[in-house]
Coordinates of C-alpha atoms in Angstrom, one line a residue:
X149 CA -56.6 -11.2 -16.7
X150 CA -53.7 -9.2 -15.5
X151 CA -55.5 -8.9 -12.2
X152 CA -56.2 -12.6 -12.0
X153 CA -52.6 -13.4 -12.8
X154 CA -51.4 -10.9 -10.2
X155 CA -53.7 -12.6 -7.7
X156 CA -52.1 -15.9 -8.5
X157 CA -48.5 -14.7 -8.4
X158 CA -49.3 -13.1 -5.0
X159 CA -50.6 -16.4 -3.8
X160 CA -47.5 -18.3 -5.1
X161 CA -45.3 -15.8 -3.1
X162 CA -47.2 -16.4 0.2
X163 CA -47.1 -20.2 -0.2
X164 CA -43.4 -20.2 -1.0
X165 CA -42.7 -18.0 2.1
X166 CA -44.9 -20.3 4.2
X167 CA -42.8 -23.3 3.0
X168 CA -39.5 -21.3 3.4
X169 CA -38.9 -21.8 -0.3
X170 CA -38.8 -25.6 0.1
X171 CA -36.4 -25.3 3.1
X172 CA -38.7 -26.8 5.8
X173 CA -36.9 -25.6 8.9
X174 CA -39.0 -23.8 11.5
X175 CA -38.5 -22.6 15.1
X176 CA -40.3 -24.1 18.1
X177 CA -43.1 -21.9 19.3
X178 CA -44.1 -21.7 23.0
X179 CA -46.4 -18.7 22.9
X180 CA -50.0 -19.9 22.7
X181 CA -51.2 -16.8 20.9
X182 CA -48.5 -17.2 18.3
X183 CA -49.3 -20.9 17.9
X184 CA -52.9 -19.9 17.2
X185 CA -51.8 -17.3 14.7
X186 CA -49.5 -19.8 13.0
X187 CA -52.3 -22.3 12.6
X188 CA -54.9 -19.8 11.4
X189 CA -52.7 -18.1 8.9
X190 CA -51.0 -21.2 7.6
X191 CA -54.3 -23.0 7.2
X192 CA -55.9 -20.0 5.4
X193 CA -53.1 -19.5 3.0
X194 CA -52.9 -23.2 2.2
X195 CA -56.7 -23.5 1.8
X196 CA -56.9 -20.6 -0.6
X197 CA -53.6 -20.9 -2.5
X198 CA -51.8 -24.2 -2.1
X199 CA -52.2 -26.1 -5.4
X200 CA -54.5 -23.4 -6.8
X201 CA -52.3 -20.4 -7.3
X202 CA -49.9 -22.2 -9.7
X203 CA -53.1 -23.8 -11.3
X204 CA -54.4 -20.3 -12.1
X205 CA -51.0 -19.4 -13.5
X206 CA -51.1 -22.5 -15.7
X207 CA -54.7 -21.8 -16.9
X208 CA -53.7 -18.3 -17.9
X209 CA -50.6 -19.6 -19.7
X210 CA -52.8 -21.5 -22.1
X211 CA -55.1 -18.5 -22.4
X212 CA -52.1 -16.2 -23.3
X213 CA -51.0 -18.7 -25.9
X214 CA -54.4 -18.5 -27.6
X215 CA -54.3 -14.6 -27.6
X216 CA -50.9 -14.6 -29.2
X217 CA -51.7 -17.4 -31.7
X218 CA -55.0 -15.8 -32.6
X219 CA -53.5 -12.4 -33.2
X220 CA -50.8 -13.9 -35.5
X221 CA -53.4 -16.0 -37.3
X222 CA -55.4 -12.9 -38.1
X223 CA -52.3 -11.5 -39.7
X224 CA -51.8 -14.6 -41.8
X225 CA -48.9 -15.9 -39.7
X226 CA -48.4 -19.3 -38.0
X227 CA -47.4 -18.5 -34.4
X228 CA -46.4 -22.1 -33.5
X229 CA -42.8 -22.0 -34.7
X230 CA -42.2 -18.7 -32.8
X231 CA -44.0 -20.2 -29.8
X232 CA -41.6 -23.1 -29.7
X233 CA -38.7 -20.6 -29.6
X234 CA -40.6 -18.8 -26.8
X235 CA -40.7 -22.1 -24.9
X236 CA -36.9 -22.5 -25.3
X237 CA -36.4 -19.0 -23.8
X238 CA -38.9 -19.8 -21.0
X239 CA -36.7 -22.9 -20.1
X240 CA -33.7 -20.6 -19.9
X241 CA -35.6 -18.3 -17.5
X242 CA -36.5 -21.4 -15.6
X243 CA -32.9 -22.5 -15.2
X244 CA -32.0 -19.0 -14.0
X245 CA -34.8 -19.3 -11.5
X246 CA -33.5 -22.7 -10.4
X247 CA -30.3 -21.1 -9.2
X248 CA -32.2 -19.3 -6.5
X249 CA -35.2 -21.6 -5.8
X250 CA -35.5 -25.3 -5.8
X251 CA -39.2 -25.4 -6.8
X252 CA -39.2 -23.7 -10.2
X253 CA -42.2 -24.2 -12.5
X254 CA -41.0 -22.4 -15.6
X255 CA -39.0 -25.3 -17.0
X256 CA -42.0 -27.6 -16.5
X257 CA -44.2 -25.1 -18.4
X258 CA -41.7 -24.9 -21.2
X259 CA -41.9 -28.7 -21.7
X260 CA -45.6 -29.2 -21.2
X261 CA -46.2 -26.1 -23.4
X262 CA -45.3 -28.3 -26.4
X263 CA -48.8 -29.7 -26.0
X264 CA -50.3 -26.3 -26.9
X265 CA -48.4 -26.2 -30.1
X266 CA -49.4 -29.7 -30.9
X267 CA -53.2 -29.2 -30.3
X268 CA -53.6 -25.6 -31.5
X269 CA -55.3 -26.5 -34.8
X270 CA -57.6 -29.3 -33.3
X271 CA -61.3 -28.7 -32.8
X272 CA -62.6 -27.6 -29.4
X273 CA -64.2 -31.0 -28.8
X274 CA -61.0 -32.9 -29.4
X275 CA -59.0 -30.5 -27.2
X276 CA -61.6 -30.7 -24.5
X277 CA -61.5 -34.5 -24.6
X278 CA -57.7 -34.5 -24.3
X279 CA -57.8 -32.1 -21.4
X280 CA -60.3 -34.3 -19.6
X281 CA -58.2 -37.4 -20.0
X282 CA -55.2 -35.6 -18.7
X283 CA -57.1 -34.2 -15.8
X284 CA -58.3 -37.7 -14.8
X285 CA -54.6 -38.7 -14.1
X286 CA -54.3 -41.7 -16.4
X287 CA -50.9 -42.8 -15.0
X288 CA -52.2 -43.1 -11.5
X289 CA -55.2 -45.1 -12.7
X290 CA -53.0 -47.5 -14.5
X291 CA -50.9 -47.9 -11.3
X292 CA -54.1 -48.6 -9.3
X293 CA -55.1 -51.3 -11.9
X294 CA -51.6 -52.9 -11.7
X295 CA -51.8 -52.8 -7.9
X296 CA -55.1 -54.6 -7.9
X297 CA -53.9 -57.2 -10.4
X298 CA -50.6 -57.8 -8.5
X299 CA -51.0 -57.9 -4.7
X300 CA -47.2 -57.5 -4.4
X301 CA -47.2 -54.3 -6.3
X302 CA -45.2 -51.6 -4.5
X303 CA -44.0 -48.1 -5.3
X304 CA -40.3 -47.5 -5.4
X305 CA -38.8 -44.7 -3.3
X306 CA -39.7 -41.3 -4.7
X307 CA -36.9 -40.0 -6.9
X308 CA -37.6 -36.4 -5.9
X309 CA -36.8 -37.3 -2.3
X310 CA -33.3 -38.4 -3.3
X311 CA -32.6 -35.1 -4.9
X312 CA -34.2 -33.0 -2.2
X313 CA -31.9 -34.6 0.3
X314 CA -29.0 -33.3 -1.7
X315 CA -30.3 -29.7 -1.5
X316 CA -30.7 -29.6 2.3
X317 CA -26.9 -29.4 3.2
X318 CA -26.4 -26.5 0.7
X319 CA -29.5 -24.6 1.8
X320 CA -28.3 -25.0 5.4
X321 CA -24.6 -24.0 5.0
X322 CA -23.9 -23.2 1.3
X323 CA -22.8 -19.8 -0.1
X324 CA -24.5 -18.2 -3.1
X325 CA -22.3 -19.9 -5.7
X326 CA -22.8 -23.3 -4.1
X327 CA -26.6 -22.7 -4.0
X328 CA -26.7 -21.7 -7.7
X329 CA -24.7 -24.8 -8.7
X330 CA -26.9 -27.0 -6.5
X331 CA -30.1 -25.5 -8.0
X332 CA -29.1 -26.5 -11.5
X333 CA -27.9 -30.0 -10.6
X334 CA -30.2 -31.2 -7.8
X335 CA -32.8 -28.5 -7.3
X336 CA -34.1 -28.7 -10.8
X337 CA -34.3 -32.5 -10.7
X338 CA -36.1 -32.4 -7.4
X339 CA -38.6 -29.9 -8.7
X340 CA -39.3 -31.6 -12.0
X341 CA -39.5 -35.1 -10.5
X342 CA -41.9 -33.8 -7.8
X343 CA -44.2 -32.4 -10.5
X344 CA -44.0 -35.7 -12.4
X345 CA -44.4 -38.1 -9.5
X346 CA -47.2 -36.2 -7.9
X347 CA -49.3 -36.1 -11.0
X348 CA -49.0 -32.4 -11.6
X349 CA -47.6 -32.7 -15.1
X350 CA -50.9 -34.1 -16.4
X351 CA -52.8 -31.5 -14.5
X352 CA -50.7 -28.7 -15.9
X353 CA -51.3 -30.0 -19.4
X354 CA -55.0 -30.1 -18.8
X355 CA -55.0 -26.6 -17.5
X356 CA -53.1 -25.3 -20.5
X357 CA -55.7 -26.8 -22.8
X358 CA -58.6 -25.5 -20.7
X359 CA -57.0 -22.0 -20.8
X360 CA -56.7 -22.2 -24.6
X361 CA -60.4 -23.2 -24.8
X362 CA -61.4 -20.3 -22.5
X363 CA -59.7 -18.0 -25.0
X364 CA -61.4 -19.7 -28.0
X365 CA -64.8 -19.4 -26.4
X366 CA -64.2 -15.8 -25.3
X367 CA -65.3 -16.8 -21.8
X368 CA -63.5 -14.0 -20.0
X369 CA -65.5 -11.3 -21.8
X370 CA -68.3 -9.6 -19.8
X371 CA -71.3 -11.1 -21.6
X372 CA -74.5 -12.6 -20.2
X373 CA -73.8 -16.2 -21.4
X374 CA -70.3 -16.0 -19.9
X375 CA -71.5 -14.7 -16.6
X376 CA -73.9 -17.6 -16.5
X377 CA -71.0 -20.0 -17.3
X378 CA -68.9 -18.7 -14.4
X379 CA -71.8 -18.9 -12.0
X380 CA -72.1 -22.6 -12.9
X381 CA -68.4 -23.0 -12.5
X382 CA -68.5 -21.4 -9.1
X383 CA -71.4 -23.5 -7.8
X384 CA -70.2 -26.8 -9.3
X385 CA -66.7 -26.2 -8.1
X386 CA -67.6 -25.6 -4.4
X387 CA -70.2 -28.4 -4.4
X388 CA -67.6 -30.9 -5.7
X389 CA -64.8 -29.6 -3.5
X390 CA -66.0 -30.6 -0.1
X391 CA -67.0 -34.3 -0.9
X392 CA -63.7 -34.7 -2.7
X393 CA -61.8 -33.2 0.2
X394 CA -63.7 -35.4 2.7
X395 CA -63.1 -38.5 0.6
X396 CA -59.4 -37.8 0.5
X397 CA -59.4 -37.7 4.3
X398 CA -61.3 -40.9 5.0
X399 CA -60.5 -43.2 2.1
X400 CA -57.0 -44.2 3.2
X401 CA -58.6 -45.9 6.3
X402 CA -60.4 -48.3 4.0
X403 CA -57.5 -49.3 1.7
X404 CA -54.8 -51.7 2.8
X405 CA -52.3 -51.2 0.0
X406 CA -49.9 -48.3 0.7
X407 CA -49.3 -48.0 -3.1
X408 CA -53.0 -47.6 -3.8
X409 CA -53.4 -45.2 -0.9
X410 CA -50.7 -43.0 -2.4
X411 CA -52.0 -43.2 -6.0
X412 CA -55.6 -42.4 -4.9
X413 CA -54.2 -39.5 -2.8
X414 CA -52.5 -38.0 -5.9
X415 CA -55.7 -38.4 -7.9
X416 CA -58.0 -36.9 -5.3
X417 CA -55.6 -34.0 -4.6
X418 CA -55.6 -33.0 -8.3
X419 CA -59.4 -33.3 -8.5
X420 CA -59.9 -31.3 -5.3
X421 CA -57.6 -28.5 -6.4
X422 CA -59.3 -28.3 -9.8
X423 CA -62.7 -28.1 -8.1
X424 CA -61.6 -25.3 -5.9
X425 CA -59.9 -23.6 -8.9
X426 CA -63.2 -23.5 -10.7
X427 CA -64.8 -21.9 -7.6
X428 CA -61.9 -19.4 -7.2
X429 CA -61.8 -18.3 -10.8
X430 CA -65.6 -18.1 -11.1
X431 CA -65.7 -16.0 -7.9
X432 CA -62.9 -13.7 -9.2
X433 CA -64.6 -13.2 -12.6
X434 CA -68.1 -12.6 -11.2
X435 CA -66.9 -10.2 -8.4
X436 CA -64.8 -8.3 -11.0
X437 CA -67.7 -7.8 -13.4
X438 CA -70.7 -7.6 -11.0
X439 CA -69.5 -6.0 -7.8
X440 CA -67.5 -2.9 -6.6
X441 CA -64.8 -5.3 -5.4
X442 CA -63.3 -5.0 -8.9
X443 CA -61.7 -1.8 -7.8
X444 CA -59.6 -3.8 -5.3
X445 CA -59.0 -6.7 -7.7
X446 CA -57.8 -4.3 -10.3
X447 CA -54.9 -3.3 -8.0
X448 CA -53.3 -6.7 -8.8
X449 CA -53.0 -5.8 -12.5
X450 CA -49.6 -4.2 -12.4
X451 CA -48.3 -7.2 -10.5
X452 CA -49.8 -9.5 -13.1
X453 CA -48.5 -7.6 -16.1
X454 CA -45.0 -8.2 -14.8
X455 CA -45.5 -11.8 -13.8
X456 CA -42.2 -13.2 -15.1
X457 CA -40.2 -10.3 -13.4
X458 CA -42.1 -10.8 -10.2
X459 CA -41.9 -14.6 -10.1
X460 CA -38.1 -14.7 -10.6
X461 CA -37.4 -11.7 -8.3
X462 CA -39.5 -13.5 -5.7
X463 CA -37.1 -16.4 -5.8
X464 CA -34.1 -14.1 -5.4
X465 CA -35.6 -12.2 -2.5
X466 CA -37.1 -15.3 -0.8
X467 CA -33.8 -17.2 -1.2
X468 CA -32.0 -14.3 0.4
X469 CA -34.3 -14.3 3.4
X470 CA -34.5 -18.1 4.0
X471 CA -31.4 -19.7 2.6
X472 CA -27.9 -19.7 4.1
X473 CA -26.4 -17.6 1.3
X474 CA -28.5 -14.7 2.6
X475 CA -30.0 -14.1 6.0
X476 CA -30.6 -17.8 6.7
X477 CA -33.6 -16.9 8.7
X478 CA -35.7 -20.1 8.3
X479 CA -35.0 -21.3 11.8
X480 CA -36.1 -18.0 13.2
X481 CA -39.4 -17.5 11.3
X482 CA -42.7 -19.1 12.4
X483 CA -45.5 -19.4 9.8
X484 CA -46.9 -16.0 11.0
X485 CA -43.6 -14.2 10.5
X486 CA -42.9 -16.1 7.2
X487 CA -46.2 -14.8 5.8
X488 CA -45.2 -11.3 7.1
X489 CA -42.0 -11.7 5.1
X490 CA -44.1 -12.5 2.0
X491 CA -46.2 -9.4 2.5
X492 CA -43.1 -7.2 2.8
X493 CA -41.7 -8.8 -0.4
X494 CA -45.0 -8.2 -2.1
X495 CA -45.0 -4.5 -1.0
X496 CA -41.5 -4.0 -2.4
X497 CA -42.3 -5.7 -5.7
X498 CA -45.7 -4.0 -6.1
X499 CA -44.2 -0.6 -5.5
X500 CA -41.5 -1.3 -8.1
X501 CA -44.1 -2.6 -10.6
X502 CA -46.3 0.5 -10.3
X503 CA -43.3 2.8 -10.7
X504 CA -41.9 0.8 -13.6
X505 CA -45.1 0.6 -15.6
X506 CA -45.5 4.4 -15.4
X507 CA -42.9 4.7 -18.1
X508 CA -42.8 1.2 -19.7
X509 CA -45.4 -1.0 -21.3
X510 CA -44.1 -4.2 -19.7
X511 CA -41.8 -5.5 -17.1
X512 CA -38.0 -5.7 -17.6
X513 CA -37.8 -9.4 -18.0
X514 CA -41.0 -9.5 -20.1
X515 CA -39.3 -6.9 -22.4
X516 CA -36.2 -9.0 -22.8
X517 CA -38.2 -12.1 -23.3
X518 CA -40.4 -10.4 -26.0
X519 CA -37.4 -9.0 -27.8
X520 CA -35.6 -12.4 -27.9
X521 CA -38.8 -14.2 -29.0
X522 CA -39.3 -11.9 -32.0
X523 CA -35.7 -11.7 -33.0
X524 CA -35.3 -11.8 -36.7
X525 CA -39.0 -11.1 -37.2
X526 CA -40.4 -8.2 -39.2
X527 CA -43.7 -8.1 -37.4

């Protein structure tokens, strides 16, 4: 699971670099070879990781909760109160991250994580049903029903756009202090509202619960019935992905209401990403247990063991490269060069992670997080 988490964090890094850490300023490209490279690399990274890397991260968050909760339950302890304190600390880490990057996910995880504490003692069937309902995007379906009942139904301007517009001048010309203040005031709201208005909050909640169920059912263990499960997940995921992707491309041509087009787009985007997630995780698990590729996959483990340290340091390093408080290089870097920057950042982080873990059991931020989480405990 450390390897899978490392694979996801690596993907998050590449996507963030490709998007210039939400600062969408790119140079014009005249060289045809570079244009081809930009298209191929950007399409490949987006296809594999966009909307999926963070989803794997969310799935494993729910899985990690189960591991910690199960361990404490075996000792006769109720982990849920301690987990709520852990979420508070996670929110603090998230606000620190917001100072350097306008697309933080940690604060969102800290809020949606309350769902795990609320459902931890429910049966598998009930948790599964709740997860499915969340995955179906109920708010968007309610909006579609309202739009069909009322022909004049329209969607108001997206709130996240309003706050994103406030971030651009600072990302363009602001110094570090101005960027940090903007991140807390406008960057955080832009990020959180984007997650909410694009249906990702419900998807994250569903993934948390599915991750917890994977832990309960021990599906990540190398056992015959689990291998069979992941084969089905891989096949069903890829079979569902292409029809859903095709439907999302052609369906807008048959719908007149712009509001319904947007709502359907949100729903299909979440369904499509989940289908590809099933394929991707199934492929990762099967190749890890059944092929020699696991030797390469295992290389991601140090990166995954230090996921919090890597995630926040990515924001600092990426902000330094792309934002004005640092190199301000967004207008100079095409998608090809931006992905190259991501690979350089990965190389620096990976080298540090391997060196650090030679003498420590966990990353520096993970250590601080753990110490603060268990403060006052005699565990």
